[in-house]
mmCIF file with all atom_site columns, C-alpha atoms in Angstrom:
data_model
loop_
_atom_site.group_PDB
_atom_site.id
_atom_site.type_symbol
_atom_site.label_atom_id
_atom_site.label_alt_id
_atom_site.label_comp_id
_atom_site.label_asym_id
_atom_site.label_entity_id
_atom_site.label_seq_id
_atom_site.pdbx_PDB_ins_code
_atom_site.Cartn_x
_atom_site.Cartn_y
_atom_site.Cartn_z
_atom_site.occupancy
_atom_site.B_iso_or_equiv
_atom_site.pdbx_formal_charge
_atom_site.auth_seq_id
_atom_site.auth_comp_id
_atom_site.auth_asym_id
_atom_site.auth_atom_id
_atom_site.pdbx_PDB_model_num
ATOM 1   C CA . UNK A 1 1   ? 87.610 115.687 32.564 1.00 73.00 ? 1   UNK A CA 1
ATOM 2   C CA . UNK A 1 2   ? 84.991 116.481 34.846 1.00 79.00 ? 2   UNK A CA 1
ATOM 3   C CA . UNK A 1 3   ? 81.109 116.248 33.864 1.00 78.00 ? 3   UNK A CA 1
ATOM 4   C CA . UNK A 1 4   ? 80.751 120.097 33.620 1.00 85.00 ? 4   UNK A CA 1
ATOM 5   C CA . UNK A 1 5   ? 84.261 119.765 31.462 1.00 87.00 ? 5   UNK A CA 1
ATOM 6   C CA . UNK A 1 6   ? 82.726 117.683 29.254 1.00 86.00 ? 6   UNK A CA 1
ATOM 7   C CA . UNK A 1 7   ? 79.147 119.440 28.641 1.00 85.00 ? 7   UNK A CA 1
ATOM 8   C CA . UNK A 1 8   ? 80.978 122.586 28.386 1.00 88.00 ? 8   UNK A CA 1
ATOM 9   C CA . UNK A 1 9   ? 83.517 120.885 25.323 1.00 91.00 ? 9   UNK A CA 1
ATOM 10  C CA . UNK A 1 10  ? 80.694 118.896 23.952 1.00 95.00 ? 10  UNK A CA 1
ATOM 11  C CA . UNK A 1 11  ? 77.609 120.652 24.117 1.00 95.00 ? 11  UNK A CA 1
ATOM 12  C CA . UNK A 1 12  ? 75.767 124.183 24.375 1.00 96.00 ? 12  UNK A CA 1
ATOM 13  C CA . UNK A 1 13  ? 73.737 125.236 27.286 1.00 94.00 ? 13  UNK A CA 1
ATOM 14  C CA . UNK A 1 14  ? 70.789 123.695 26.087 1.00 95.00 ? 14  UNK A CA 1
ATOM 15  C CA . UNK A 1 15  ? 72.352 120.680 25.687 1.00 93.00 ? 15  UNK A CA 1
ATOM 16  C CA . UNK A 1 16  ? 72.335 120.242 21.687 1.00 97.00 ? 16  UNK A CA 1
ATOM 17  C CA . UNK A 1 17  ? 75.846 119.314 20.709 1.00 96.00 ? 17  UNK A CA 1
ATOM 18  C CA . UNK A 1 18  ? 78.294 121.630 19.488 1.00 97.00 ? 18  UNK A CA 1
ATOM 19  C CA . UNK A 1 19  ? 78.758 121.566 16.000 1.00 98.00 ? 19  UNK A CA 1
ATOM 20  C CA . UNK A 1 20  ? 80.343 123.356 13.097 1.00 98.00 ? 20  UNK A CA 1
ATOM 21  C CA . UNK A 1 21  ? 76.948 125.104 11.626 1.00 98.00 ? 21  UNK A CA 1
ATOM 22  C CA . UNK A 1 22  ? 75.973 126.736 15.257 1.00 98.00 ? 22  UNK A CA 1
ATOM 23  C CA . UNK A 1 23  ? 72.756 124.684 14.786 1.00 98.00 ? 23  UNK A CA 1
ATOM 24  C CA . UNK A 1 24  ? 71.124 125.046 18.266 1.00 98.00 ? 24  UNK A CA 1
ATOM 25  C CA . UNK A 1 25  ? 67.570 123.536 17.835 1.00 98.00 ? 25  UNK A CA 1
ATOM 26  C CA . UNK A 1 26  ? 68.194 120.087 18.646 1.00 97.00 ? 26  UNK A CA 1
ATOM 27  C CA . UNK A 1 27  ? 65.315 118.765 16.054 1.00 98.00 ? 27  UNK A CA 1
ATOM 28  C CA . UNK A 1 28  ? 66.674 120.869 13.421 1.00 98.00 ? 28  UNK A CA 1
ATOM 29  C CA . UNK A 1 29  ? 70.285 119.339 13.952 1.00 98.00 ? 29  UNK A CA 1
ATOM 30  C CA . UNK A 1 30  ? 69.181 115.399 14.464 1.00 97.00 ? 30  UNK A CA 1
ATOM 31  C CA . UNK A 1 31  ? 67.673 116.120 11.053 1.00 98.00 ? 31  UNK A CA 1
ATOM 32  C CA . UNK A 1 32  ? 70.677 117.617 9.033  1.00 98.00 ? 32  UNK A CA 1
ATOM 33  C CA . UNK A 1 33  ? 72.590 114.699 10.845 1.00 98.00 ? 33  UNK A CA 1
ATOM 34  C CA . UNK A 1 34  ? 70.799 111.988 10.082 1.00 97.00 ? 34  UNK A CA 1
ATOM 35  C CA . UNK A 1 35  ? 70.350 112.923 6.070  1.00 98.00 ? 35  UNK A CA 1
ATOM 36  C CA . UNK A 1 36  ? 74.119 113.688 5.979  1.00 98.00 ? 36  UNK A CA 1
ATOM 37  C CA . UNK A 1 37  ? 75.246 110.253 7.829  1.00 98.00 ? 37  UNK A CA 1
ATOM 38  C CA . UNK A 1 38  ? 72.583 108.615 5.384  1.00 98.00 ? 38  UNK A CA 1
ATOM 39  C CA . UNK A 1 39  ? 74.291 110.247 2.217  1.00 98.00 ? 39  UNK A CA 1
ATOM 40  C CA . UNK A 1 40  ? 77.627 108.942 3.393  1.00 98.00 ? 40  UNK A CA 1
ATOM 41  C CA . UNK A 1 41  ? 76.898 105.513 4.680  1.00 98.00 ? 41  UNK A CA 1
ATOM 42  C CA . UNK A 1 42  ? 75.544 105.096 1.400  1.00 98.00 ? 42  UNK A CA 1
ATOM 43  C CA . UNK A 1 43  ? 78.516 106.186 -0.370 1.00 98.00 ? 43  UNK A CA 1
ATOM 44  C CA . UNK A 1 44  ? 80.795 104.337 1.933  1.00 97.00 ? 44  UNK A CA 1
ATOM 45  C CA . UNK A 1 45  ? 78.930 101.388 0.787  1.00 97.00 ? 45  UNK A CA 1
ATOM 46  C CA . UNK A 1 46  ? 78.654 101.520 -2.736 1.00 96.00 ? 46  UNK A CA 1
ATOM 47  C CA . UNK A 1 47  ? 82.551 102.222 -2.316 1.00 96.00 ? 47  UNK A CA 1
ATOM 48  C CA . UNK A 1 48  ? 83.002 99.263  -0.158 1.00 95.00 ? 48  UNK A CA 1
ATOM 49  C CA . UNK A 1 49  ? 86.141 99.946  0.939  1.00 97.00 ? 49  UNK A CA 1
ATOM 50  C CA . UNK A 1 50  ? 87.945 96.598  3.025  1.00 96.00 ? 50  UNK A CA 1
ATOM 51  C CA . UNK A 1 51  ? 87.834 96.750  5.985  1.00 97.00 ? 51  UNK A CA 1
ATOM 52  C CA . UNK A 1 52  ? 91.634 95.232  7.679  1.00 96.00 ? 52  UNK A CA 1
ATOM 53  C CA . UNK A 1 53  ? 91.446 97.135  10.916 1.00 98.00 ? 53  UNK A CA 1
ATOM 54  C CA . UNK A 1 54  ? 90.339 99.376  13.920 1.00 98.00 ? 54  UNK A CA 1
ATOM 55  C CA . UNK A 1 55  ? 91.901 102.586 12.237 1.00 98.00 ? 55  UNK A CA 1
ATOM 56  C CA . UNK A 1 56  ? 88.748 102.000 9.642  1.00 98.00 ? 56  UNK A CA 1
ATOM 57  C CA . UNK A 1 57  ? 86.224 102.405 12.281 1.00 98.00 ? 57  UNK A CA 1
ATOM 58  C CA . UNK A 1 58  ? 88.106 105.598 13.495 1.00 98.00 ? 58  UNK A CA 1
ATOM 59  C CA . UNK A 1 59  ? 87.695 106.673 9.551  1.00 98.00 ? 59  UNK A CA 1
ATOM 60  C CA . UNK A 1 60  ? 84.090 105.779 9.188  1.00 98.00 ? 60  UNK A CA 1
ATOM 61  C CA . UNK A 1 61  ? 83.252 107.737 12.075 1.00 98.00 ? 61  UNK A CA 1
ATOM 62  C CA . UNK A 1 62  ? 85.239 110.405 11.028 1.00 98.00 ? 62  UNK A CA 1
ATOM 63  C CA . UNK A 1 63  ? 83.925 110.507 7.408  1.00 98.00 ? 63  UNK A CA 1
ATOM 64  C CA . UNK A 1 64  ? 80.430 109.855 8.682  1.00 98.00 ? 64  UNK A CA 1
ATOM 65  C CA . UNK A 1 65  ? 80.491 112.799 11.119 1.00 98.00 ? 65  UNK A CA 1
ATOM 66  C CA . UNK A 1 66  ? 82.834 114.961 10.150 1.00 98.00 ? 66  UNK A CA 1
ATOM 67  C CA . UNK A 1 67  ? 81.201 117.508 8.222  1.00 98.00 ? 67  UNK A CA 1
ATOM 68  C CA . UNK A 1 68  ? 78.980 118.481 11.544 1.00 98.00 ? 68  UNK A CA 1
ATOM 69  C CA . UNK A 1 69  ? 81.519 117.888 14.142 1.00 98.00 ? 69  UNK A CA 1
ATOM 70  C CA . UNK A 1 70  ? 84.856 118.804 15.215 1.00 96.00 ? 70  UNK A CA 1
ATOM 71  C CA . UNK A 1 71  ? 85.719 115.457 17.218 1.00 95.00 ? 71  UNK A CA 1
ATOM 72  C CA . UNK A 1 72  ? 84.756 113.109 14.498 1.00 98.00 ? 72  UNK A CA 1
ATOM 73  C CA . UNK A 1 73  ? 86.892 110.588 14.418 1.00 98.00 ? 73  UNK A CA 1
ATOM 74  C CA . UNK A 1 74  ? 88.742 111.259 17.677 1.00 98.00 ? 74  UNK A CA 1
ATOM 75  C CA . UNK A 1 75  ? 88.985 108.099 20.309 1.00 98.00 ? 75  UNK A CA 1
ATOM 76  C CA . UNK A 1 76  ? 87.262 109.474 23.342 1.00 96.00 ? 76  UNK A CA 1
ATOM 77  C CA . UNK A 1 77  ? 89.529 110.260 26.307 1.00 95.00 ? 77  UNK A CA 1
ATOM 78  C CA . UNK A 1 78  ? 87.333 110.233 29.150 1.00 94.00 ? 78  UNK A CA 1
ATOM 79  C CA . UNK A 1 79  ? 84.987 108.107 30.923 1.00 93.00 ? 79  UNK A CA 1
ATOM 80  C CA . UNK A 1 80  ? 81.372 107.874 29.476 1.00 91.00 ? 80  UNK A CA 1
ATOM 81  C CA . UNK A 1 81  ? 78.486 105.459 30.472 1.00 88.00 ? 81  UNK A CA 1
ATOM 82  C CA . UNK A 1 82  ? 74.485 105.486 29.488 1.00 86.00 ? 82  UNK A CA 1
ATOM 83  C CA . UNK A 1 83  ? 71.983 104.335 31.537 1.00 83.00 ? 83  UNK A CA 1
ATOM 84  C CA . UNK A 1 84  ? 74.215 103.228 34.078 1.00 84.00 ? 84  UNK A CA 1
ATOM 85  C CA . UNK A 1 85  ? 76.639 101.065 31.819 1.00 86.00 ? 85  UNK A CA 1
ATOM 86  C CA . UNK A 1 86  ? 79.742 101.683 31.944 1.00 92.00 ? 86  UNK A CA 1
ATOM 87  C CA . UNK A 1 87  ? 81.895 101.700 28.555 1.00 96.00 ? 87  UNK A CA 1
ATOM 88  C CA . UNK A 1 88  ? 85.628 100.839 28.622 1.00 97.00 ? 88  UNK A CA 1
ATOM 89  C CA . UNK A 1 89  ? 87.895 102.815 30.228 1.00 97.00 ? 89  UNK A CA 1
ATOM 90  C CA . UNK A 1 90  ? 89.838 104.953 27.614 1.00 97.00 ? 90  UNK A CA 1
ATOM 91  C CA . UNK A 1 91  ? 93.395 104.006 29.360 1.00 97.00 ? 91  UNK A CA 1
ATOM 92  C CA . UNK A 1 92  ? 92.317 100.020 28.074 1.00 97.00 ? 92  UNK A CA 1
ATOM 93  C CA . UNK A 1 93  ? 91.810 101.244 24.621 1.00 98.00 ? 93  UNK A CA 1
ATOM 94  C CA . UNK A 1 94  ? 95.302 99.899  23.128 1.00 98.00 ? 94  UNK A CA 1
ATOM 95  C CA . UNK A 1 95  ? 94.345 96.822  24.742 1.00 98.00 ? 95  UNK A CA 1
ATOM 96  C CA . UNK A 1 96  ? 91.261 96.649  22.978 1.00 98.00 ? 96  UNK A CA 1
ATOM 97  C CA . UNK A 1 97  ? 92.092 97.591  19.964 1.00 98.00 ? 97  UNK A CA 1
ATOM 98  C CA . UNK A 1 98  ? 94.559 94.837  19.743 1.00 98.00 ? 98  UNK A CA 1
ATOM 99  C CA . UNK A 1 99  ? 92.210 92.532  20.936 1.00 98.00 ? 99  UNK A CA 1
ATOM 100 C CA . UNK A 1 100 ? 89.389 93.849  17.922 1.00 98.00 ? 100 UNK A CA 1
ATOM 101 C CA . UNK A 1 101 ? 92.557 93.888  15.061 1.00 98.00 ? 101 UNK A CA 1
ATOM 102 C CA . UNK A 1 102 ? 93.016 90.153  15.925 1.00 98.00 ? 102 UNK A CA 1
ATOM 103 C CA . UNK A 1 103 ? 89.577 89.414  15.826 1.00 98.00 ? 103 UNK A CA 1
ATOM 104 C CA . UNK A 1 104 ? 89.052 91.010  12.590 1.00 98.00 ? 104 UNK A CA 1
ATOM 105 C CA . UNK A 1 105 ? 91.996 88.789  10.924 1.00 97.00 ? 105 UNK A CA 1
ATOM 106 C CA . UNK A 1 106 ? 89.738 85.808  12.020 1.00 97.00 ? 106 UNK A CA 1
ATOM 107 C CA . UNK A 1 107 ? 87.131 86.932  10.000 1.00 98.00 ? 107 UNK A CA 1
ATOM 108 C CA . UNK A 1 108 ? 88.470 88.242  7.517  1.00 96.00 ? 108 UNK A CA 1
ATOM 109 C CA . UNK A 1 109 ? 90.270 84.887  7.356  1.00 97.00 ? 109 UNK A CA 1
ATOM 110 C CA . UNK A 1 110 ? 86.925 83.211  6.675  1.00 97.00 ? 110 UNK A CA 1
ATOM 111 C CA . UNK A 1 111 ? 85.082 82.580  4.057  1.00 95.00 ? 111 UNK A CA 1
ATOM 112 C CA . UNK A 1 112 ? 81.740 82.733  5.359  1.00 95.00 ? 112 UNK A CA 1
ATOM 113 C CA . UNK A 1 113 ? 81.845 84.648  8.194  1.00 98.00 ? 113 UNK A CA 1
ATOM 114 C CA . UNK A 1 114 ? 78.720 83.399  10.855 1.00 98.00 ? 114 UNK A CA 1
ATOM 115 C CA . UNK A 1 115 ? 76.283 85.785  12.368 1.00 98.00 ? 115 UNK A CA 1
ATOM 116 C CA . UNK A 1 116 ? 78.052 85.135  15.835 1.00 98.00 ? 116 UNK A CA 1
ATOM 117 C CA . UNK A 1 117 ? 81.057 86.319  14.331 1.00 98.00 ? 117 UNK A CA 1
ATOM 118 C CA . UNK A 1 118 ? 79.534 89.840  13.520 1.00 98.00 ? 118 UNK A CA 1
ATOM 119 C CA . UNK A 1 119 ? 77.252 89.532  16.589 1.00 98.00 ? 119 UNK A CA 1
ATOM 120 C CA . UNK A 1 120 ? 80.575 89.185  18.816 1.00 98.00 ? 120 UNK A CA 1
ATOM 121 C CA . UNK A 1 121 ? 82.648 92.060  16.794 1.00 98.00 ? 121 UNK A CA 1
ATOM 122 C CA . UNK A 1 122 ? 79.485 94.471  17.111 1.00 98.00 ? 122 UNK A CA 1
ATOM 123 C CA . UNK A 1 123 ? 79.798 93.554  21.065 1.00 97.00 ? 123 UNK A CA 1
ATOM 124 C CA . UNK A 1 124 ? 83.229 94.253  21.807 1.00 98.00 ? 124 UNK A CA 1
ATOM 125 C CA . UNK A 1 125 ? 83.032 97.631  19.821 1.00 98.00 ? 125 UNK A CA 1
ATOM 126 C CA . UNK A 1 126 ? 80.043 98.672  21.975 1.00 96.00 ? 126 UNK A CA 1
ATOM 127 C CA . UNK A 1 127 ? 81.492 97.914  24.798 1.00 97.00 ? 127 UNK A CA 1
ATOM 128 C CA . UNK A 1 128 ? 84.919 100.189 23.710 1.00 98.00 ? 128 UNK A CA 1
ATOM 129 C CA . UNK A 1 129 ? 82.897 102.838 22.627 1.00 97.00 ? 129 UNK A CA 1
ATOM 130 C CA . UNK A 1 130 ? 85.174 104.939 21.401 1.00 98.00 ? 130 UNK A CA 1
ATOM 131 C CA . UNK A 1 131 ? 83.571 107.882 19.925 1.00 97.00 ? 131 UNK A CA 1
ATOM 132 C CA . UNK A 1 132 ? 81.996 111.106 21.840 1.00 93.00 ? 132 UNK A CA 1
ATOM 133 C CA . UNK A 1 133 ? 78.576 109.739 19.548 1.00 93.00 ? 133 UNK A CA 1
ATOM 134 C CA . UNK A 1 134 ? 77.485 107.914 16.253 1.00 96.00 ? 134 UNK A CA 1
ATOM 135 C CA . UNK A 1 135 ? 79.211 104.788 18.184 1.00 96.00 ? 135 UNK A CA 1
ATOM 136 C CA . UNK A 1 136 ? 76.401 102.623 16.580 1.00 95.00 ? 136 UNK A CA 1
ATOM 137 C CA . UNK A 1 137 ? 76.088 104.093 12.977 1.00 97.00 ? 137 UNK A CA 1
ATOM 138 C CA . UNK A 1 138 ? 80.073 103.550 12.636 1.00 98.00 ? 138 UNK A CA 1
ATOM 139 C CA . UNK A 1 139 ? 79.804 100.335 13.755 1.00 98.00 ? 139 UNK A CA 1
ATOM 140 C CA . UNK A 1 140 ? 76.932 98.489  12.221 1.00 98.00 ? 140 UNK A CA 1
ATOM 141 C CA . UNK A 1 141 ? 78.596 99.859  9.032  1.00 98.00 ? 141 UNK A CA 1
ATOM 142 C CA . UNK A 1 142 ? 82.024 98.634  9.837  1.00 98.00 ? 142 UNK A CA 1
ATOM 143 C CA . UNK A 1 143 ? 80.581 95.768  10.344 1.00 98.00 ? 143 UNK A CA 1
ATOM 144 C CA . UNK A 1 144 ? 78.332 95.889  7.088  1.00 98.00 ? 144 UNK A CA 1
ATOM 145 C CA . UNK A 1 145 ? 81.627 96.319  5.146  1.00 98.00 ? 145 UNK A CA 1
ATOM 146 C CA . UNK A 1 146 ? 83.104 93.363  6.498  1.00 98.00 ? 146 UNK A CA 1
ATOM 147 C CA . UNK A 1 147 ? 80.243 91.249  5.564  1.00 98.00 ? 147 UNK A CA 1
ATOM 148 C CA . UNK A 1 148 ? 80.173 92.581  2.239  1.00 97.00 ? 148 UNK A CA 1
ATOM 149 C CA . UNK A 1 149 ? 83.646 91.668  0.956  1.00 96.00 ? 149 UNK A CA 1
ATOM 150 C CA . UNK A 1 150 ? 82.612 87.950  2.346  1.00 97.00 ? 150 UNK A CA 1
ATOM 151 C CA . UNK A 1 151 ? 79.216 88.152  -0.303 1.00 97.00 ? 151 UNK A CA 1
ATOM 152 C CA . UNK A 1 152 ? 77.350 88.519  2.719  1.00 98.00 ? 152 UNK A CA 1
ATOM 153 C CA . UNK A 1 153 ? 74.667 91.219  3.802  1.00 97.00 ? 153 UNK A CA 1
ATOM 154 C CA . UNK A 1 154 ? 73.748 91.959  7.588  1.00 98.00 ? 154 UNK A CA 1
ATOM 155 C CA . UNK A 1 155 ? 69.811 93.210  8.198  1.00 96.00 ? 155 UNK A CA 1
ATOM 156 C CA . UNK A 1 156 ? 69.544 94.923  11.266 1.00 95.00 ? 156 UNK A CA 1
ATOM 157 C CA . UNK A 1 157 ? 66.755 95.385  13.554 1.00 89.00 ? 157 UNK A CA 1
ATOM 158 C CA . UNK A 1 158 ? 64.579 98.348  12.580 1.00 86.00 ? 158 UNK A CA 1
ATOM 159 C CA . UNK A 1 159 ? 63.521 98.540  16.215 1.00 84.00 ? 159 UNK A CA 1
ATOM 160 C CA . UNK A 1 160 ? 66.809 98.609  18.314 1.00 85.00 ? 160 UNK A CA 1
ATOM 161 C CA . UNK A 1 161 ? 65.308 98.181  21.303 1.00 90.00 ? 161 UNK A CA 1
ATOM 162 C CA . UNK A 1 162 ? 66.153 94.213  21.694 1.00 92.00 ? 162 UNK A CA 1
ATOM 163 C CA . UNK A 1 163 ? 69.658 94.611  20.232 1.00 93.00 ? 163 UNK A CA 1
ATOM 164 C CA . UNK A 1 164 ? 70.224 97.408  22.851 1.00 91.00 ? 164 UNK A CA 1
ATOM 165 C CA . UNK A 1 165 ? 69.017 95.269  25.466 1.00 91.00 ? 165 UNK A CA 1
ATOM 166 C CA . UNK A 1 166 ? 71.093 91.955  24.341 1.00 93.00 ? 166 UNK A CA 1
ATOM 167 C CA . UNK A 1 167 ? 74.408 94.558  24.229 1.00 92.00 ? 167 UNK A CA 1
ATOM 168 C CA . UNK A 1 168 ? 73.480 95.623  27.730 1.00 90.00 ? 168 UNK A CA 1
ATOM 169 C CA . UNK A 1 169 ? 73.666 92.680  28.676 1.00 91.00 ? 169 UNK A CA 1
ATOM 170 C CA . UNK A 1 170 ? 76.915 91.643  26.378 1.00 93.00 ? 170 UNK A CA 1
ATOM 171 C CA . UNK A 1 171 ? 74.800 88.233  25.271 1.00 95.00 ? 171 UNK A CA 1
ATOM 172 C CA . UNK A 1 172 ? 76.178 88.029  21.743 1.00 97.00 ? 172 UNK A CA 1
ATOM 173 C CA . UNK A 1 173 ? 73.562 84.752  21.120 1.00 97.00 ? 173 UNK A CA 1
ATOM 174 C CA . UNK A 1 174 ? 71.056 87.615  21.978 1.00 96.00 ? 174 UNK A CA 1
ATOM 175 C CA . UNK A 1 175 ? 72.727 89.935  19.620 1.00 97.00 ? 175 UNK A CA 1
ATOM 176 C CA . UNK A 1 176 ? 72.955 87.593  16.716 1.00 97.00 ? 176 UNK A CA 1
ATOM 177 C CA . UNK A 1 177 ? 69.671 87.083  17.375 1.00 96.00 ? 177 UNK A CA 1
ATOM 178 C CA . UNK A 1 178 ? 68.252 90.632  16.337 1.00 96.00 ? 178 UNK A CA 1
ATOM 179 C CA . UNK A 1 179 ? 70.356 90.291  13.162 1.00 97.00 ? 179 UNK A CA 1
ATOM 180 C CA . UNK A 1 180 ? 69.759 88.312  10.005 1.00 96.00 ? 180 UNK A CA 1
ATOM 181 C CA . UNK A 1 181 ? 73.133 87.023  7.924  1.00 97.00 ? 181 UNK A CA 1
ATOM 182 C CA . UNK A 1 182 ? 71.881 86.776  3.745  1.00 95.00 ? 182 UNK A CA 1
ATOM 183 C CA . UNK A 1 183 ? 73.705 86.293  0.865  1.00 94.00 ? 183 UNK A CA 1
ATOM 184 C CA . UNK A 1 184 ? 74.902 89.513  -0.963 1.00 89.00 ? 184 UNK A CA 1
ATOM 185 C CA . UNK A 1 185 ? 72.891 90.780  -4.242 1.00 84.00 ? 185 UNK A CA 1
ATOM 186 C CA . UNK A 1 186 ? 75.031 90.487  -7.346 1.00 67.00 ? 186 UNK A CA 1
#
């Protein structure tokens, strides 16, 4: 798909993304987003479903972001980058995914999960980014899930801007770094 392709599927002409309510004002729909993702990533986790593979991301996303728009939950076929990184190509994604399944059986294979563990799973889903957006929602929660059914809770930065930075740069010491690994409530 070509960059005009892709605005024209994803986006209207003032560049607010297409979405199922025909909200236009792009501060009017990052609001209704964000309080609907909030509502489900809560009831995700008072769910806590277990998480045993990739297709669970590609259901998070989809449950998180379904409601507002139509590609929720759809693996991204075509190229995408921000900032001038480059995300995996969507013709490696079986690859990948095989690669994050196997990965996930190691953890979940664990007791006690470490921070690396989670830092290193948050990593290589970045880097795959499979979804047209909410990439980073889906996945700190995936991730949040995991830790969960290990008695484990994950704090994340407030501040993204050093956990962006440390993913840019694929350092997962970096990454674990921004995150904090405590003992789950209960």
């Amino acid at each position: 798909m070509t960059d005009e392709e892709l605005q024209a599927k994803f986006l209207y002409d003032n560049g607010t993304l297409r979405n199922k309510f025909a909200i236009k004002d792009p501060d009017e729909l990052s609001l209704i987003e964000y309080r609907g993702v909030a509502e489900r990533q809560i009831a995700l986790l008072q769910q806590r479903p277990r998480i045993a593979s990739f297709n669970d991301l590609i259901t998070i996303n989809k449950f998180l972001f379904g409601w507002l728009y139509d590609w929720a939950g759809q693996l991204r076929n075509y190229y995408i980058s921000k900032a001038g990184f480059d995300f995996l190509e969507y013709d490696r994604f079986d690859n990948a995914i095989r690669y994050v399944n196997n990965e996930l059986l190691k953890i979940n294979k664990k007791q006690h999960p470490t921070i690396e563990d989670y830092a290193g799973l948050l990593n290589d889903l970045n880097y795959i980014h499979p979804f047209r957006e909410g990439n980073g929602r889906s996945t700190k929660l995936f991730i949040q899930l995991i830790a969960l059914h290990h008695g484990q809770v994950i704090d994340y930065p407030a501040d993204n801007a050093k956990m962006i930075a440390a993913l840019d740069q694929s350092d997962v010491s970096a990454i674990a770094k921004t995150m904090a690994l405590q003992k789950a409530a209960g």
